[in-house]
Short mmCIF file of C-alpha atoms and ligand atoms in Angstrom, two decimals:
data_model
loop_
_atom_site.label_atom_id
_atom_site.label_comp_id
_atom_site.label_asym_id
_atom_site.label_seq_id
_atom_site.Cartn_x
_atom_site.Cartn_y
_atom_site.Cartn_z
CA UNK I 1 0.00 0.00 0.00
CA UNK I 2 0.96 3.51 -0.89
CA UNK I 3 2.09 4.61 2.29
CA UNK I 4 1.59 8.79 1.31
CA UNK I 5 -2.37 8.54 0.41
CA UNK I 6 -3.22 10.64 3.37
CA UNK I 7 -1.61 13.44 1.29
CA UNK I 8 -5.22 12.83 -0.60
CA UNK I 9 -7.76 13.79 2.56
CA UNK I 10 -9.60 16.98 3.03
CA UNK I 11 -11.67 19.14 0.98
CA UNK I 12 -11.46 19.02 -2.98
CA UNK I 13 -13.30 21.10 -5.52
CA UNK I 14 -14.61 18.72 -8.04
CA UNK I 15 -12.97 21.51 -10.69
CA UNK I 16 -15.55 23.47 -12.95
CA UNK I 17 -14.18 23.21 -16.53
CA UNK I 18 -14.13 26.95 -18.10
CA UNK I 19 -14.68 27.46 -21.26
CA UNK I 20 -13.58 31.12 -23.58
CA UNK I 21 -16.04 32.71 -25.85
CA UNK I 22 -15.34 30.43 -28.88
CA UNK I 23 -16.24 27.59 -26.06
CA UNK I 24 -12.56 26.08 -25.99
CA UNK I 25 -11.40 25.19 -22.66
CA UNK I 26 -9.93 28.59 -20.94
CA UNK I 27 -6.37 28.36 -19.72
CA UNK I 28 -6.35 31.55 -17.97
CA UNK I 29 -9.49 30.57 -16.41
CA UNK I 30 -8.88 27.35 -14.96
CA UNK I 31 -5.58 29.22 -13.84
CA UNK I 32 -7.80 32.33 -11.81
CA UNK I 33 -9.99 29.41 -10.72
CA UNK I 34 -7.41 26.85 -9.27
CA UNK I 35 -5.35 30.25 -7.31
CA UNK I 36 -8.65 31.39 -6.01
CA UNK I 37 -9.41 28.11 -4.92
CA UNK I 38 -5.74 27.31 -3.37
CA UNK I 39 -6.46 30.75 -1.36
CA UNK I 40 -9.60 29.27 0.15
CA UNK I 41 -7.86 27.14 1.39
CA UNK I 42 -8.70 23.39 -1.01
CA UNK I 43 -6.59 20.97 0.20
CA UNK I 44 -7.02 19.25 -3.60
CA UNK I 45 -8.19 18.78 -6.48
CA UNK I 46 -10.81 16.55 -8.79
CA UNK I 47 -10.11 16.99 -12.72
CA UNK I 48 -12.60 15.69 -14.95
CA UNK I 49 -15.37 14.63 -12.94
CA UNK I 50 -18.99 15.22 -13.11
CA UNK I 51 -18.66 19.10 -12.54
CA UNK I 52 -15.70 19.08 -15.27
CA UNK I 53 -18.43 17.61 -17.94
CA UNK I 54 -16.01 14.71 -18.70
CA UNK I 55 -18.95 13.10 -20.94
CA UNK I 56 -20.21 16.50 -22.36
CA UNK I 57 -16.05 17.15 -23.53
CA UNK I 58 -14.50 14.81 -26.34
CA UNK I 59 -11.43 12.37 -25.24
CA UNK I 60 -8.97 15.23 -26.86
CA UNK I 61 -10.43 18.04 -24.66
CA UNK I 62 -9.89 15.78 -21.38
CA UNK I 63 -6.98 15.22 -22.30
CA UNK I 64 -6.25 19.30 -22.95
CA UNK I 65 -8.07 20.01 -19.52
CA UNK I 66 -5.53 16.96 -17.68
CA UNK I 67 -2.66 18.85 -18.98
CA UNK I 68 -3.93 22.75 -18.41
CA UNK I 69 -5.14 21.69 -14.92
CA UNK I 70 -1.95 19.74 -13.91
CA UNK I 71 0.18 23.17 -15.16
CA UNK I 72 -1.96 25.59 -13.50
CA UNK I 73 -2.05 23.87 -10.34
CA UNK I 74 1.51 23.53 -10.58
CA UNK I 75 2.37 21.04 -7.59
CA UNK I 76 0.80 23.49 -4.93
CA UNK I 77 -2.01 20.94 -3.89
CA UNK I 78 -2.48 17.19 -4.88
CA UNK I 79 -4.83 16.53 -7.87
CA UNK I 80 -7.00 13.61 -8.78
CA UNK I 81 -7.97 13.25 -12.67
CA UNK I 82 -11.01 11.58 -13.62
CA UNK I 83 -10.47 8.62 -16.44
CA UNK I 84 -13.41 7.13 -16.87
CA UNK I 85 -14.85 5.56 -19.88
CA UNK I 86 -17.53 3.08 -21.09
CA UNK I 87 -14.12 1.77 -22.74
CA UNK I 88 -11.72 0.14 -21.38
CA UNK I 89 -9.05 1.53 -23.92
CA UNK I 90 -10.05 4.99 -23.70
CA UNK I 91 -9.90 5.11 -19.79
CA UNK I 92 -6.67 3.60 -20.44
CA UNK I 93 -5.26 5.75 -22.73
CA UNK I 94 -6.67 8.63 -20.49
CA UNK I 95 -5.13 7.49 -17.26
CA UNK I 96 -1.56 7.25 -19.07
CA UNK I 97 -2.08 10.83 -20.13
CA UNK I 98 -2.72 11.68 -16.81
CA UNK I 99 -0.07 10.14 -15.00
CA UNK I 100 2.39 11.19 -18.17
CA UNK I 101 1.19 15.17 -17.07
CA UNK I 102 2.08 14.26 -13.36
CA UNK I 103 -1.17 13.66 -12.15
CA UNK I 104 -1.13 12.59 -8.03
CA UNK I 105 -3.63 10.31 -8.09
CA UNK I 106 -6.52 8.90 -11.07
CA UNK I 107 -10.10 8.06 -10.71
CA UNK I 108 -12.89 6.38 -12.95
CA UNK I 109 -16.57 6.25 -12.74
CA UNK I 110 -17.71 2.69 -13.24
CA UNK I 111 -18.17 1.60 -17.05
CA UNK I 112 -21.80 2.40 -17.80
CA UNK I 113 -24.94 2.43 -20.60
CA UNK I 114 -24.43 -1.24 -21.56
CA UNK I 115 -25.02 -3.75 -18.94
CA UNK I 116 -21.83 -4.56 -18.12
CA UNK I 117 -21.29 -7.78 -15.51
CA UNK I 118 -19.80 -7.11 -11.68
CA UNK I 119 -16.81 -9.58 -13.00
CA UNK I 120 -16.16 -7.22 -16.40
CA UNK I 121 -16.19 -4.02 -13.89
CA UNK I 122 -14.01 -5.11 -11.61
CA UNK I 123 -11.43 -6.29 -14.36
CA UNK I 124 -12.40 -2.22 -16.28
CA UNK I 125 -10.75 -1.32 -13.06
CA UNK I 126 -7.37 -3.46 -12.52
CA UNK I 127 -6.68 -3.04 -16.33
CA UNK I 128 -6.98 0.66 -15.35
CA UNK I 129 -4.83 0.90 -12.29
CA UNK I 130 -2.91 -1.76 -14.19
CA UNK I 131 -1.66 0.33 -16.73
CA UNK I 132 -0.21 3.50 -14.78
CA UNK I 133 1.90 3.41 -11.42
CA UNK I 134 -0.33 6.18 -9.44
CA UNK I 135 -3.27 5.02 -7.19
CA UNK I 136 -6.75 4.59 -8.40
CA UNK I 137 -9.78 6.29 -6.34
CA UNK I 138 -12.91 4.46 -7.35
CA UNK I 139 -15.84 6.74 -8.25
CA UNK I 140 -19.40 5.48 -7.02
CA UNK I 141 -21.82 7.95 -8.54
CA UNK I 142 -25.01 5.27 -9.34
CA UNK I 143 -27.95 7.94 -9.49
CA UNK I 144 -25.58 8.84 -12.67
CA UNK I 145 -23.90 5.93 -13.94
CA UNK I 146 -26.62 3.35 -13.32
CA UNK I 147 -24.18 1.30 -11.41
CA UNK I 148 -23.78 0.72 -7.64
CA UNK I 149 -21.05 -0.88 -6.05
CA UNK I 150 -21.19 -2.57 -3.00
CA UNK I 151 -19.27 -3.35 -0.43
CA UNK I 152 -18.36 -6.56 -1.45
CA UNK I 153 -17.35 -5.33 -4.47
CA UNK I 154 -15.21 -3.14 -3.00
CA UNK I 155 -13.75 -6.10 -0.81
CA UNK I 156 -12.73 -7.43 -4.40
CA UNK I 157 -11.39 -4.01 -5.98
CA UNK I 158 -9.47 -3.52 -2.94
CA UNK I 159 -7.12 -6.61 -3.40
CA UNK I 160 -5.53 -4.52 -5.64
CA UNK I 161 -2.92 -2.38 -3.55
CA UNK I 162 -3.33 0.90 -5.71
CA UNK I 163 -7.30 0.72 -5.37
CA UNK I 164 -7.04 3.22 -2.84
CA UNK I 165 -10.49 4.74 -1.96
CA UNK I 166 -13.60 5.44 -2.93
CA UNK I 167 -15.27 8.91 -3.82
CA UNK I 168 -18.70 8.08 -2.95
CA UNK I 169 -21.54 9.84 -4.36
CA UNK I 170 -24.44 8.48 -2.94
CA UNK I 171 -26.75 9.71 0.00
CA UNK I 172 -26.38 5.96 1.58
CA UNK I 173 -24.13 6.63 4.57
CA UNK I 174 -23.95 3.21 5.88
CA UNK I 175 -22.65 1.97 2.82
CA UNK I 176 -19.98 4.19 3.17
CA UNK I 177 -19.05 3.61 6.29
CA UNK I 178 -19.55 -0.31 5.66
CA UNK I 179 -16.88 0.39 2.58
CA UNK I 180 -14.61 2.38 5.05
CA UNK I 181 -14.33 -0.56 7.26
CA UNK I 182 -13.29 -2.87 4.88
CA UNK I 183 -10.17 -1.03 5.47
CA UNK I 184 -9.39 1.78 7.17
CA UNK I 185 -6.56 2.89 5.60
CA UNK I 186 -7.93 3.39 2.49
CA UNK I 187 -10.03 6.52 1.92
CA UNK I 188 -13.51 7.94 1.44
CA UNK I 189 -14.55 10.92 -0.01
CA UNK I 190 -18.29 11.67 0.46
CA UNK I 191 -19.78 13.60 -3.02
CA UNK I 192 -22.98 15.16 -2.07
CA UNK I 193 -22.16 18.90 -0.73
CA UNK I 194 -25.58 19.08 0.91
CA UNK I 195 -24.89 16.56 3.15
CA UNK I 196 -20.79 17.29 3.94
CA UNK I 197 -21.55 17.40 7.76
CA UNK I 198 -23.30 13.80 7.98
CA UNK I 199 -20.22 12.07 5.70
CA UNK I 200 -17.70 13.78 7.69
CA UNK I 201 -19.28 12.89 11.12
CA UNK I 202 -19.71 9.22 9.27
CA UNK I 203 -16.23 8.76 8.92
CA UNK I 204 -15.32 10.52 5.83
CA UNK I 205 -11.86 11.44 5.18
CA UNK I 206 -12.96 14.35 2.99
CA UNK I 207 -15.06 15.29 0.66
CA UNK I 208 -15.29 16.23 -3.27
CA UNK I 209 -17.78 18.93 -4.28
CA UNK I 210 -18.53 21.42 -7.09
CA UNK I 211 -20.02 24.06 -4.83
CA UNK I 212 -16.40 24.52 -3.35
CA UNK I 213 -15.13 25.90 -6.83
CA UNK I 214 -17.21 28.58 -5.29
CA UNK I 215 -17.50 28.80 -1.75
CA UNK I 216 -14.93 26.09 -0.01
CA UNK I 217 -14.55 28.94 2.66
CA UNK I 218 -17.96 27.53 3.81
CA UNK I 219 -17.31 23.85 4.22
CA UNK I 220 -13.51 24.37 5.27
CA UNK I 221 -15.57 26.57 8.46
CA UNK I 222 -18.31 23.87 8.56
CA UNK I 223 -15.36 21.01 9.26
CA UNK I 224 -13.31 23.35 11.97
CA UNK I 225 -16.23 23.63 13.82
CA UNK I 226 -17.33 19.73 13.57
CA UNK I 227 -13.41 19.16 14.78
CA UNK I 228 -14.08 21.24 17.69
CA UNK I 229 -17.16 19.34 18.38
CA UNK I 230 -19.46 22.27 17.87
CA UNK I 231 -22.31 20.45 16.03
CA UNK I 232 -25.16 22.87 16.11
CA UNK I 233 -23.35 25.77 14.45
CA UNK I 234 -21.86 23.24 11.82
CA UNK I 235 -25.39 22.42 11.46
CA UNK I 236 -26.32 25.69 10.80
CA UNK I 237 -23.41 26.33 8.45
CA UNK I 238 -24.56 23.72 6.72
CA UNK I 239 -28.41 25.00 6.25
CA UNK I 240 -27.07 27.85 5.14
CA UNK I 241 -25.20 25.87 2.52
CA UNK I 242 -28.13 23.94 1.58
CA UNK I 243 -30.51 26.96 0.91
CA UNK I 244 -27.75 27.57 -1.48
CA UNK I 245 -27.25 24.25 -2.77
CA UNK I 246 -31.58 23.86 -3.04
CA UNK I 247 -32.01 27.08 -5.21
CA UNK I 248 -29.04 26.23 -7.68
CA UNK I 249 -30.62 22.13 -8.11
CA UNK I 250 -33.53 23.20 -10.01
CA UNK I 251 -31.46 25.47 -12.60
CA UNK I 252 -28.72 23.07 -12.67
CA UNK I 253 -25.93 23.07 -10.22
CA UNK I 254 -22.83 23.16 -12.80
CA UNK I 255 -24.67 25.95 -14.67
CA UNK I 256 -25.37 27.83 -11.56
CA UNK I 257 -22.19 27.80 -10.84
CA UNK I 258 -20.41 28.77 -13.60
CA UNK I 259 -23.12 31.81 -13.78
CA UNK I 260 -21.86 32.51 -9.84
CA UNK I 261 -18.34 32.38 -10.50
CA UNK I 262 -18.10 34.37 -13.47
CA UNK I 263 -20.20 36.76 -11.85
CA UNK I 264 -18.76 36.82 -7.74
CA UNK I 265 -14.99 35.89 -8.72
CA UNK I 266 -14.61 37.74 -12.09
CA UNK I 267 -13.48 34.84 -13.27
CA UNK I 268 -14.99 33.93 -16.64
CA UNK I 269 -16.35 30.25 -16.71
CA UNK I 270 -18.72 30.36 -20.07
CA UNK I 271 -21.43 27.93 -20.29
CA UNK I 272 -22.08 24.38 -19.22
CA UNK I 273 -21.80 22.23 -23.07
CA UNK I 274 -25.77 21.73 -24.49
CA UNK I 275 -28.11 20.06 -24.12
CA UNK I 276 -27.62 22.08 -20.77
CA UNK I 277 -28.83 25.25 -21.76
CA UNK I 278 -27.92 28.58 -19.78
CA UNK I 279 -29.47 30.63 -16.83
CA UNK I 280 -32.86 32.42 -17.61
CA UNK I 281 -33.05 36.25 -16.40
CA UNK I 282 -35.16 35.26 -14.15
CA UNK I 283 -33.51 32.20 -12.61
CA UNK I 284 -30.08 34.62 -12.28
CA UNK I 285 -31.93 36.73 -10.19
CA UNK I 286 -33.12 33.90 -7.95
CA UNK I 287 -29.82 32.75 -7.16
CA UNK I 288 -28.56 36.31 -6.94
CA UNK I 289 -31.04 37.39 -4.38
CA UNK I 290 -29.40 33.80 -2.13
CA UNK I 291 -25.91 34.60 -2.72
CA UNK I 292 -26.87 38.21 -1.64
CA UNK I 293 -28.22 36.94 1.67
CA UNK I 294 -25.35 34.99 2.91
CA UNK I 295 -22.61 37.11 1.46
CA UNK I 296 -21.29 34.68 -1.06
O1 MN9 W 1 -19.03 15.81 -7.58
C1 MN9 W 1 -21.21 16.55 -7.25
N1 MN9 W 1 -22.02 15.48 -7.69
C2 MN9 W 1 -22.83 15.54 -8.74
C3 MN9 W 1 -19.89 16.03 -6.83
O2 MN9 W 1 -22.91 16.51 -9.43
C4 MN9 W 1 -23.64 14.35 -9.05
C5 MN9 W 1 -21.81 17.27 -6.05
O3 MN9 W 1 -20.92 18.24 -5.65
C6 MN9 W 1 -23.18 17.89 -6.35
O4 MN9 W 1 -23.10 18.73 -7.47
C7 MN9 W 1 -23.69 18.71 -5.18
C8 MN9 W 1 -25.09 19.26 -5.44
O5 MN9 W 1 -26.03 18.21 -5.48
O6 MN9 W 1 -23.69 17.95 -4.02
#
């Protein structure tokens, strides 16, 4: 086992891919974004994920926001690069990339669409960790890939020694905790912002979000005052989160973002890829009128 994965815990943004006016991915963006970011205080980050529209980006553009990513976070904070693929070859080929532009760490969403057997997911994932040197962090997103893995198939993927965690995006707490005790070493990053405070008091070694592109101030606050064992304000940080979180869900949370960001942090993040489509007037002013209130 890879004795330096605790370099991995804490509190990752799952990165917000920016895009210029012609829609190409924005260097100088993702380099504003990542700085403001570090200054919050990330300890991470997650390339490629849901947030970065891996499936809405073709396997060229990954690979172009691996490399930007990698070079504008320069080494200041350990990042994570999403690989997946219904394809075995093309998560392959993405995870060489990745490791080849010096990412810390590699992570796939489960091979989905076609029904796929537990046996020919499990060998997706060795052939994938198989093929570069740096760990693998497993990513368990079912209410978007279709697929749910257990904990005994985690008991499996964790035979092999670079299968080091699990981001795991999925309300069922229990499971994760279940998955954490398989082995307690290996980590678990909990992927549903709204509910940061349960994962973390769950057992949680971190967590993986897109709403700390834009606010990680928030949840790095929310987990010093869980450490200190003051629950009720963390609670309350964390409602105040949520009446964030609940007014950007029915506009789209990536495209509420991006909308946020460009507007808050000057930094200019475009538009989420169609068939998302952008914010109405009318839905701006919504979310305006919450980030007003709290100050975000
Ligand atoms: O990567 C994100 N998961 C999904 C994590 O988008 C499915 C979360 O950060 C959510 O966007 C967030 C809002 O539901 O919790």
């Amino acid at each position: 086992m890879n004795t330096d994965i605790n370099r991995f815990k804490g509190l990752l943004p799952a990165l917000l891919t920016p895009y210029d006016k012609n829609g190409k991915i924005s260097s100088d963006s993702l380099q504003k974004l990542t700085d403001y970011c570090v200054g919050e205080g990330v300890d991470g980050f997650y390339v490629g994920g849901s947030t970065g529209e891996a499936f809405l980006l073709s396997t060229e553009e990954r690979k172009q926001l691996i490399k930007l990513a990698m070079e504008a976070v320069a080494g200041k904070k350990p990042v994570i690069c999403q690989v997946g693929a219904v394809g075995t070859d093309i998560a392959i080929d993405l995870a060489q990339w990745a490791e080849k532009n010096g990412a810390d760490a590699i992570s796939a969403v489960a091979p989905f669409y076609y029904p796929f057997s537990k046996e020919q997911i499990l060998n997706h994932y060795t052939a994938i960790t198989d093929s570069v040197s740096i760990p693998m962090i497993v990513y368990n997103i079912p209410g978007l890939s279709g697929v749910s893995l257990s904990e005994d198939d985690f008991k499996r993927l964790y035979e092999h020694d670079r299968i080091i965690g699990v981001k795991h995006t999925h309300h069922n707490l229990y499971e994760m905790e279940r998955i954490k005790s398989i082995d307690p070493e290996r980590l678990v990053f909990f992927g549903f912002d709204e509910v940061t405070l349960a994962g973390v008091a769950m057992g949680a070694d971190g967590a993986i979000g897109s709403t700390f592109n834009l606010m990680a101030a928030q949840y790095i606050r929310l987990r010093e005052l869980f450490n200190q064992g003051k629950n009720a304000e963390a609670l309350e940080k964390q409602k105040m989160i949520n009446d964030i979180i609940s007014t950007m869900i029915p506009m789209g949370v990536f495209t509420a973002l991006k909308y946020a960001i460009t507007s808050r942090r000057g930094i200019p993040m475009g538009n989420v890829r169609a068939p998302f489509t952008p914010l109405s007037n009318e839905e701006k002013k919504t979310l305006d009128t919450v980030l007003d209130k709290y100050g975000i």
